[in-house]
Short mmCIF file of C-alpha atoms and ligand atoms in Angstrom, two decimals:
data_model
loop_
_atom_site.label_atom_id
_atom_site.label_comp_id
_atom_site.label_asym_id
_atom_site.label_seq_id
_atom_site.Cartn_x
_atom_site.Cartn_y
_atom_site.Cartn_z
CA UNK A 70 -12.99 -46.22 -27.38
CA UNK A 71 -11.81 -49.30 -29.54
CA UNK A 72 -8.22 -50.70 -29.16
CA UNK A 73 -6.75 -48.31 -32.02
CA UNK A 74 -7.97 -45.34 -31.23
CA UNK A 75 -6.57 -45.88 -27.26
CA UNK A 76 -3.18 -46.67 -29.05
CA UNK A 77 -3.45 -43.75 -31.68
CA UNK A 78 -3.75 -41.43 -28.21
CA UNK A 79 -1.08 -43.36 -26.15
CA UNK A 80 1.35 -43.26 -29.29
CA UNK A 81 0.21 -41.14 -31.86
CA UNK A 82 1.89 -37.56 -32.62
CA UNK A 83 -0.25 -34.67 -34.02
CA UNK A 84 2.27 -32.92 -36.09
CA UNK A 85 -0.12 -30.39 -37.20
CA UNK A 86 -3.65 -29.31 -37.90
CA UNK A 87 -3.85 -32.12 -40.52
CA UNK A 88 -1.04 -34.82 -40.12
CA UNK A 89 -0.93 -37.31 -37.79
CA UNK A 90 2.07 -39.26 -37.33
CA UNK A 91 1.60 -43.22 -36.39
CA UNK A 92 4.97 -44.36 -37.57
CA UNK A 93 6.07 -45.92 -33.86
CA UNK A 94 3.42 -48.63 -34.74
CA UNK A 95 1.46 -48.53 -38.25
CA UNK A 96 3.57 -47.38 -41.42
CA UNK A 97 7.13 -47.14 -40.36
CA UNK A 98 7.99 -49.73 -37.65
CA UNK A 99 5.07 -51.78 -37.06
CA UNK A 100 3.40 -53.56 -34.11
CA UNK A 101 2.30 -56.65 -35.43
CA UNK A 102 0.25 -58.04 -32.60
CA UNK A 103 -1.80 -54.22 -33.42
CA UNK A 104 -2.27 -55.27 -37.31
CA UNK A 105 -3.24 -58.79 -36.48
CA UNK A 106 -6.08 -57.58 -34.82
CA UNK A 107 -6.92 -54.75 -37.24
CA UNK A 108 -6.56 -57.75 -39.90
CA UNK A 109 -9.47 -59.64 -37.05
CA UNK A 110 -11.75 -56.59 -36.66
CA UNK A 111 -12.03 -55.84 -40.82
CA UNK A 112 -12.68 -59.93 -41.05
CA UNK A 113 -15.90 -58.96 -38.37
CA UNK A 114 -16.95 -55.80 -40.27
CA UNK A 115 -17.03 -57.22 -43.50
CA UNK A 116 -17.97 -61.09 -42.62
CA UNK A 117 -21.44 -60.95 -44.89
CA UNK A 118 -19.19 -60.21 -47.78
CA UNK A 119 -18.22 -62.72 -50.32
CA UNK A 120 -14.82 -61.33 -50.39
CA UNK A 121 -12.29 -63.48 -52.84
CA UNK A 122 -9.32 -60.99 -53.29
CA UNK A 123 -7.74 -58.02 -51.02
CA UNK A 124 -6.24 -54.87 -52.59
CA UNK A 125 -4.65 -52.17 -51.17
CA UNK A 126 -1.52 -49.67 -52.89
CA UNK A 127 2.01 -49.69 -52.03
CA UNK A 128 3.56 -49.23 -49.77
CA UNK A 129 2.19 -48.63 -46.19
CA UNK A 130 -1.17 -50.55 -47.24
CA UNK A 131 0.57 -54.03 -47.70
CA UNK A 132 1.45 -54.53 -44.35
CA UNK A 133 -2.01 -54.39 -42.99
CA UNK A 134 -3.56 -55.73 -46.03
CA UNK A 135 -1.46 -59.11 -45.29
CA UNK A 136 -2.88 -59.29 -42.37
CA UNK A 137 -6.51 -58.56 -43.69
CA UNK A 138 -6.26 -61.04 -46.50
CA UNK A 139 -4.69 -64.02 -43.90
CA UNK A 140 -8.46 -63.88 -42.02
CA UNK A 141 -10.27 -64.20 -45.36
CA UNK A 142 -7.94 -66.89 -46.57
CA UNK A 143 -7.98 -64.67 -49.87
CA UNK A 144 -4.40 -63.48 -52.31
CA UNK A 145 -3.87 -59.83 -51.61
CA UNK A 146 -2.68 -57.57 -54.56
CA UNK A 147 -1.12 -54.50 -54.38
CA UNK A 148 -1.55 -51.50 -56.74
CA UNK A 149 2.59 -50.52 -57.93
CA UNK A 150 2.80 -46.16 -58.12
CA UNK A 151 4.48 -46.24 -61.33
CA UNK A 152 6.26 -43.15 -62.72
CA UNK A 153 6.71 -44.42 -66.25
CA UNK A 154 4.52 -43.09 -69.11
CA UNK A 155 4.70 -45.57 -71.00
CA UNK A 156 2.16 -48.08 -69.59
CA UNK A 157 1.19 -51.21 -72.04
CA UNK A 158 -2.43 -53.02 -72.63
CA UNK A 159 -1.28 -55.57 -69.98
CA UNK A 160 -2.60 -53.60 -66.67
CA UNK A 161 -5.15 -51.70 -65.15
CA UNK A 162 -3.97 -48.24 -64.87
CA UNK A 163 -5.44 -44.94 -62.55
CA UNK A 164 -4.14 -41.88 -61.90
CA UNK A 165 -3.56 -40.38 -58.48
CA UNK A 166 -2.94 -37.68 -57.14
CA UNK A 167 -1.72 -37.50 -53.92
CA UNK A 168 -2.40 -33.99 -51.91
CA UNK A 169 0.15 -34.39 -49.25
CA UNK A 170 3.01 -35.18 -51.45
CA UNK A 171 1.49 -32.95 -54.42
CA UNK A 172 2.39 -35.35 -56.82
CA UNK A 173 0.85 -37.63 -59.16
CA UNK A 174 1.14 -41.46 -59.71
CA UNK A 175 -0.12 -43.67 -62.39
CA UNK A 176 -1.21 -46.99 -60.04
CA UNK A 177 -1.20 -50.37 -62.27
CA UNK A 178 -2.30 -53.63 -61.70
CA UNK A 179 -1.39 -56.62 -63.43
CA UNK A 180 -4.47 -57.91 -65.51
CA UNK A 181 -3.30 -61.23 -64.97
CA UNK A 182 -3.97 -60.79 -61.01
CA UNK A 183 -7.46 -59.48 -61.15
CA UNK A 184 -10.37 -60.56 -63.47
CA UNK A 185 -13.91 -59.91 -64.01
CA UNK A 186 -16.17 -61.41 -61.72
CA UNK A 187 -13.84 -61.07 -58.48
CA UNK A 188 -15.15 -59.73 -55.59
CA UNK A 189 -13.00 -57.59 -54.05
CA UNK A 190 -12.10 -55.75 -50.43
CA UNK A 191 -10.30 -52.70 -50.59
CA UNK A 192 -7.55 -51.46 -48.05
CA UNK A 193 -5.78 -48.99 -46.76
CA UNK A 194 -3.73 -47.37 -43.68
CA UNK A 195 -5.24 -43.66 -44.42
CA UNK A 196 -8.16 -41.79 -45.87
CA UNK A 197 -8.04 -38.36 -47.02
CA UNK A 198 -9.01 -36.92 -49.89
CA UNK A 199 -9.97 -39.97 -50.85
CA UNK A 200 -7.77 -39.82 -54.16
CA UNK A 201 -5.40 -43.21 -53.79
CA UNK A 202 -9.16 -45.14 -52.88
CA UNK A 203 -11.05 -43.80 -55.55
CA UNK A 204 -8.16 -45.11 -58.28
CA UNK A 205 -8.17 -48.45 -56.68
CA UNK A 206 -12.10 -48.49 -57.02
CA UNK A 207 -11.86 -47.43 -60.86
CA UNK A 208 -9.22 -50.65 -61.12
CA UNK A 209 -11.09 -52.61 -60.11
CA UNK A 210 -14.25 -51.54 -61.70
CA UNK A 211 -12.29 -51.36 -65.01
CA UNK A 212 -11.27 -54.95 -64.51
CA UNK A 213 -15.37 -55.77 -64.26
CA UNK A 214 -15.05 -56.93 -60.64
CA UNK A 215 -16.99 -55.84 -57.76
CA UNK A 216 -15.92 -53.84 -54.81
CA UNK A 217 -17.60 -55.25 -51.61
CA UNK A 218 -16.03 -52.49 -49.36
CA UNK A 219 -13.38 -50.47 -48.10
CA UNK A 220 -11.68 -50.69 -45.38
CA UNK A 221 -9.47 -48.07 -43.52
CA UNK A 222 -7.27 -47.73 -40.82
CA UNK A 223 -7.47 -44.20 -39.88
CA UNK A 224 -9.97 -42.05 -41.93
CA UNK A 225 -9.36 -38.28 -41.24
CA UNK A 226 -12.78 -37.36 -40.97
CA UNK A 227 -12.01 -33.80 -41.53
CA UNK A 228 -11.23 -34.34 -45.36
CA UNK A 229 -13.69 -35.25 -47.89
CA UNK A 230 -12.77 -38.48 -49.17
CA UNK A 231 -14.53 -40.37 -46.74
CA UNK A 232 -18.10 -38.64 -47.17
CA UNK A 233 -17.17 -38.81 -51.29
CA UNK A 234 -16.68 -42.40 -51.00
CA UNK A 235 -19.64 -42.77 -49.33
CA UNK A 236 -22.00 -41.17 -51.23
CA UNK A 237 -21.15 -43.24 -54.16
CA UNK A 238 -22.34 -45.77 -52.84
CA UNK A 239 -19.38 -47.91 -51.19
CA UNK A 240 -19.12 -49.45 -47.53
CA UNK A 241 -16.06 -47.81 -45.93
CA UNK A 242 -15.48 -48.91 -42.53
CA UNK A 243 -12.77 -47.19 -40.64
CA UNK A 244 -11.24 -47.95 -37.67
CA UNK A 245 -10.92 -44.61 -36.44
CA UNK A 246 -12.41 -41.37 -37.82
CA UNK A 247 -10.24 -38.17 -36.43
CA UNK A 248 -12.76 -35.59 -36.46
CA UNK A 249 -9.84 -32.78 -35.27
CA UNK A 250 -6.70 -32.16 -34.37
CA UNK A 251 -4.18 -30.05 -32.30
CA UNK A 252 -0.63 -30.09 -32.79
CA UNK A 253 -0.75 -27.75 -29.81
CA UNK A 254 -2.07 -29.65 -27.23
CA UNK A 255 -1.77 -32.86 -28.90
CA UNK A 256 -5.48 -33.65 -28.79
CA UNK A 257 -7.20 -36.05 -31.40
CA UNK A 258 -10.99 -36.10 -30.94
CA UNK A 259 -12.13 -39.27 -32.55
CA UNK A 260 -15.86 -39.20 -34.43
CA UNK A 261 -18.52 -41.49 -31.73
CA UNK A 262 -19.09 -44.57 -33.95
P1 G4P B 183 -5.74 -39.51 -50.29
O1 G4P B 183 -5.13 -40.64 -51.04
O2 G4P B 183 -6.81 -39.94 -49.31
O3 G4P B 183 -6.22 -38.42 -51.22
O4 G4P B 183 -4.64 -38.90 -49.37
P2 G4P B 183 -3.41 -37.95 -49.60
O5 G4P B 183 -3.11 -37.79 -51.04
O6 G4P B 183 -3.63 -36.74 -48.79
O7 G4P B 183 -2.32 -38.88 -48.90
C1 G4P B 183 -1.15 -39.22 -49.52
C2 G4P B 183 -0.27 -40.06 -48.64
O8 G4P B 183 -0.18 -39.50 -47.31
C3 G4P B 183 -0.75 -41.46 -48.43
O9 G4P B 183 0.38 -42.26 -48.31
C4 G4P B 183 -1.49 -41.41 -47.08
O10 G4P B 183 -1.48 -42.66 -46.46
C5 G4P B 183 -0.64 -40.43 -46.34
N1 G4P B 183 -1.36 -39.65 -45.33
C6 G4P B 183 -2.42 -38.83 -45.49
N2 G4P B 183 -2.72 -38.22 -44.34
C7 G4P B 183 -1.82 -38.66 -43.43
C8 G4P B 183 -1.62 -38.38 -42.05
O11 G4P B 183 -2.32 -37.59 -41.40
N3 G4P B 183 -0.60 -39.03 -41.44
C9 G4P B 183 0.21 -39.91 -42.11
N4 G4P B 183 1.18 -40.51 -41.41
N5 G4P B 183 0.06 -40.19 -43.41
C10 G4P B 183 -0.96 -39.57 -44.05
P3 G4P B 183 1.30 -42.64 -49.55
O12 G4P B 183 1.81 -41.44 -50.28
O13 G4P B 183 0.53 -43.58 -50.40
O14 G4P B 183 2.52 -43.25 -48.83
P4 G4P B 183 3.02 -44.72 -48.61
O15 G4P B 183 1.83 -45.59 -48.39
O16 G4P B 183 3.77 -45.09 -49.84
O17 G4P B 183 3.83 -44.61 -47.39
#
């Protein structure tokens, strides 16, 4: 068992058959001696990768994405939810749709903060359905850079965005993969990586 998965079971909460609650130490208050070493571990999973920019979408992703983008010595840039329909030639826009909160966002980025030819590392604290890292994957496609990976905190292995993202191709790397849940007992059973 690696170090987040031993504090997902000393801290985590299931709060049902699908939501797990990490907000004691990952996307509410934060342990930052935790996300330095997430930001360590990512660094040693993707260390072949010519990685020359970080991404990740607002908000819980920025945290850890600082953290990520420190060890590479890399800018990170964040993906803004915007609301507004009225979106101009300036950004990179996608639209997502987000299952738990059954909305949908329009994510931008700036075209002056990623350009063709980047290489780029994708972040973020969850993986579902897999619908905020596929719209950061068509950004930065659109912008004609390349994503070397994604990396993700906890990917809930139960869902299908992880095998999605997979099959098209992409490196995800999570940290954890919950393979089930009981809000019951409280059990997580982590996949064996
Ligand atoms: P998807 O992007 O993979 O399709 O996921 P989904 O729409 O289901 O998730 C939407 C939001 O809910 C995301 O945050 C994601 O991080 C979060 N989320 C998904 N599953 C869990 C879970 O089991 N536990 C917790 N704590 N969060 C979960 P977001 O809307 O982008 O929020 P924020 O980053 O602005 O806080």
């Amino acid at each position: 068992m690696n170090f987040l998965e031993e504090r997902i079971l000393k801290d985590g909460v299931v709060k049902s058959s699908n939501v797990l609650k990490v907000d004691s130490f990952l996307n509410h208050q934060m342990d930052i001696e935790l996300i330095e070493e997430i930001g360590r571990e990512f660094k040693r999973r993707f260390a072949n990768k010519n990685v020359t920019k970080v991404m990740t979408i607002e908000a819980s992703g920025i945290g850890i994405a600082a953290f990520v983008a420190k060890e590479f010595g890399v800018p990170l840039v964040f993906a803004k939810k915007s609301k507004s329909i009225n979106i101009d030639g300036d950004v990179f826009v996608a639209e997502v749709e987000s299952f738990t909160h059954r909305n949908k966002n329009q994510v931008v980025v700036s075209k002056k903060f990623l350009h063709e030819g980047e290489h780029v590392l994708i972040i973020d604290d969850f993986l579902a359905n897999g619908c905020a890292l596929q719209g950061l994957i068509s950004i930065v496609e659109s912008a004609g850079a390349t994503v070397e990976g994604c990396g993700i905190v906890i990917e809930k292995g139960f869902q299908i965005g992880g095998r999605a993202i997979r099959n098209m191709g992409y490196q995800v790397e999570s940290l954890a993969i919950v393979d089930a849940m009981d809000a019951e007992s409280g059990t997580v059973i982590f996949r064996e990586q």
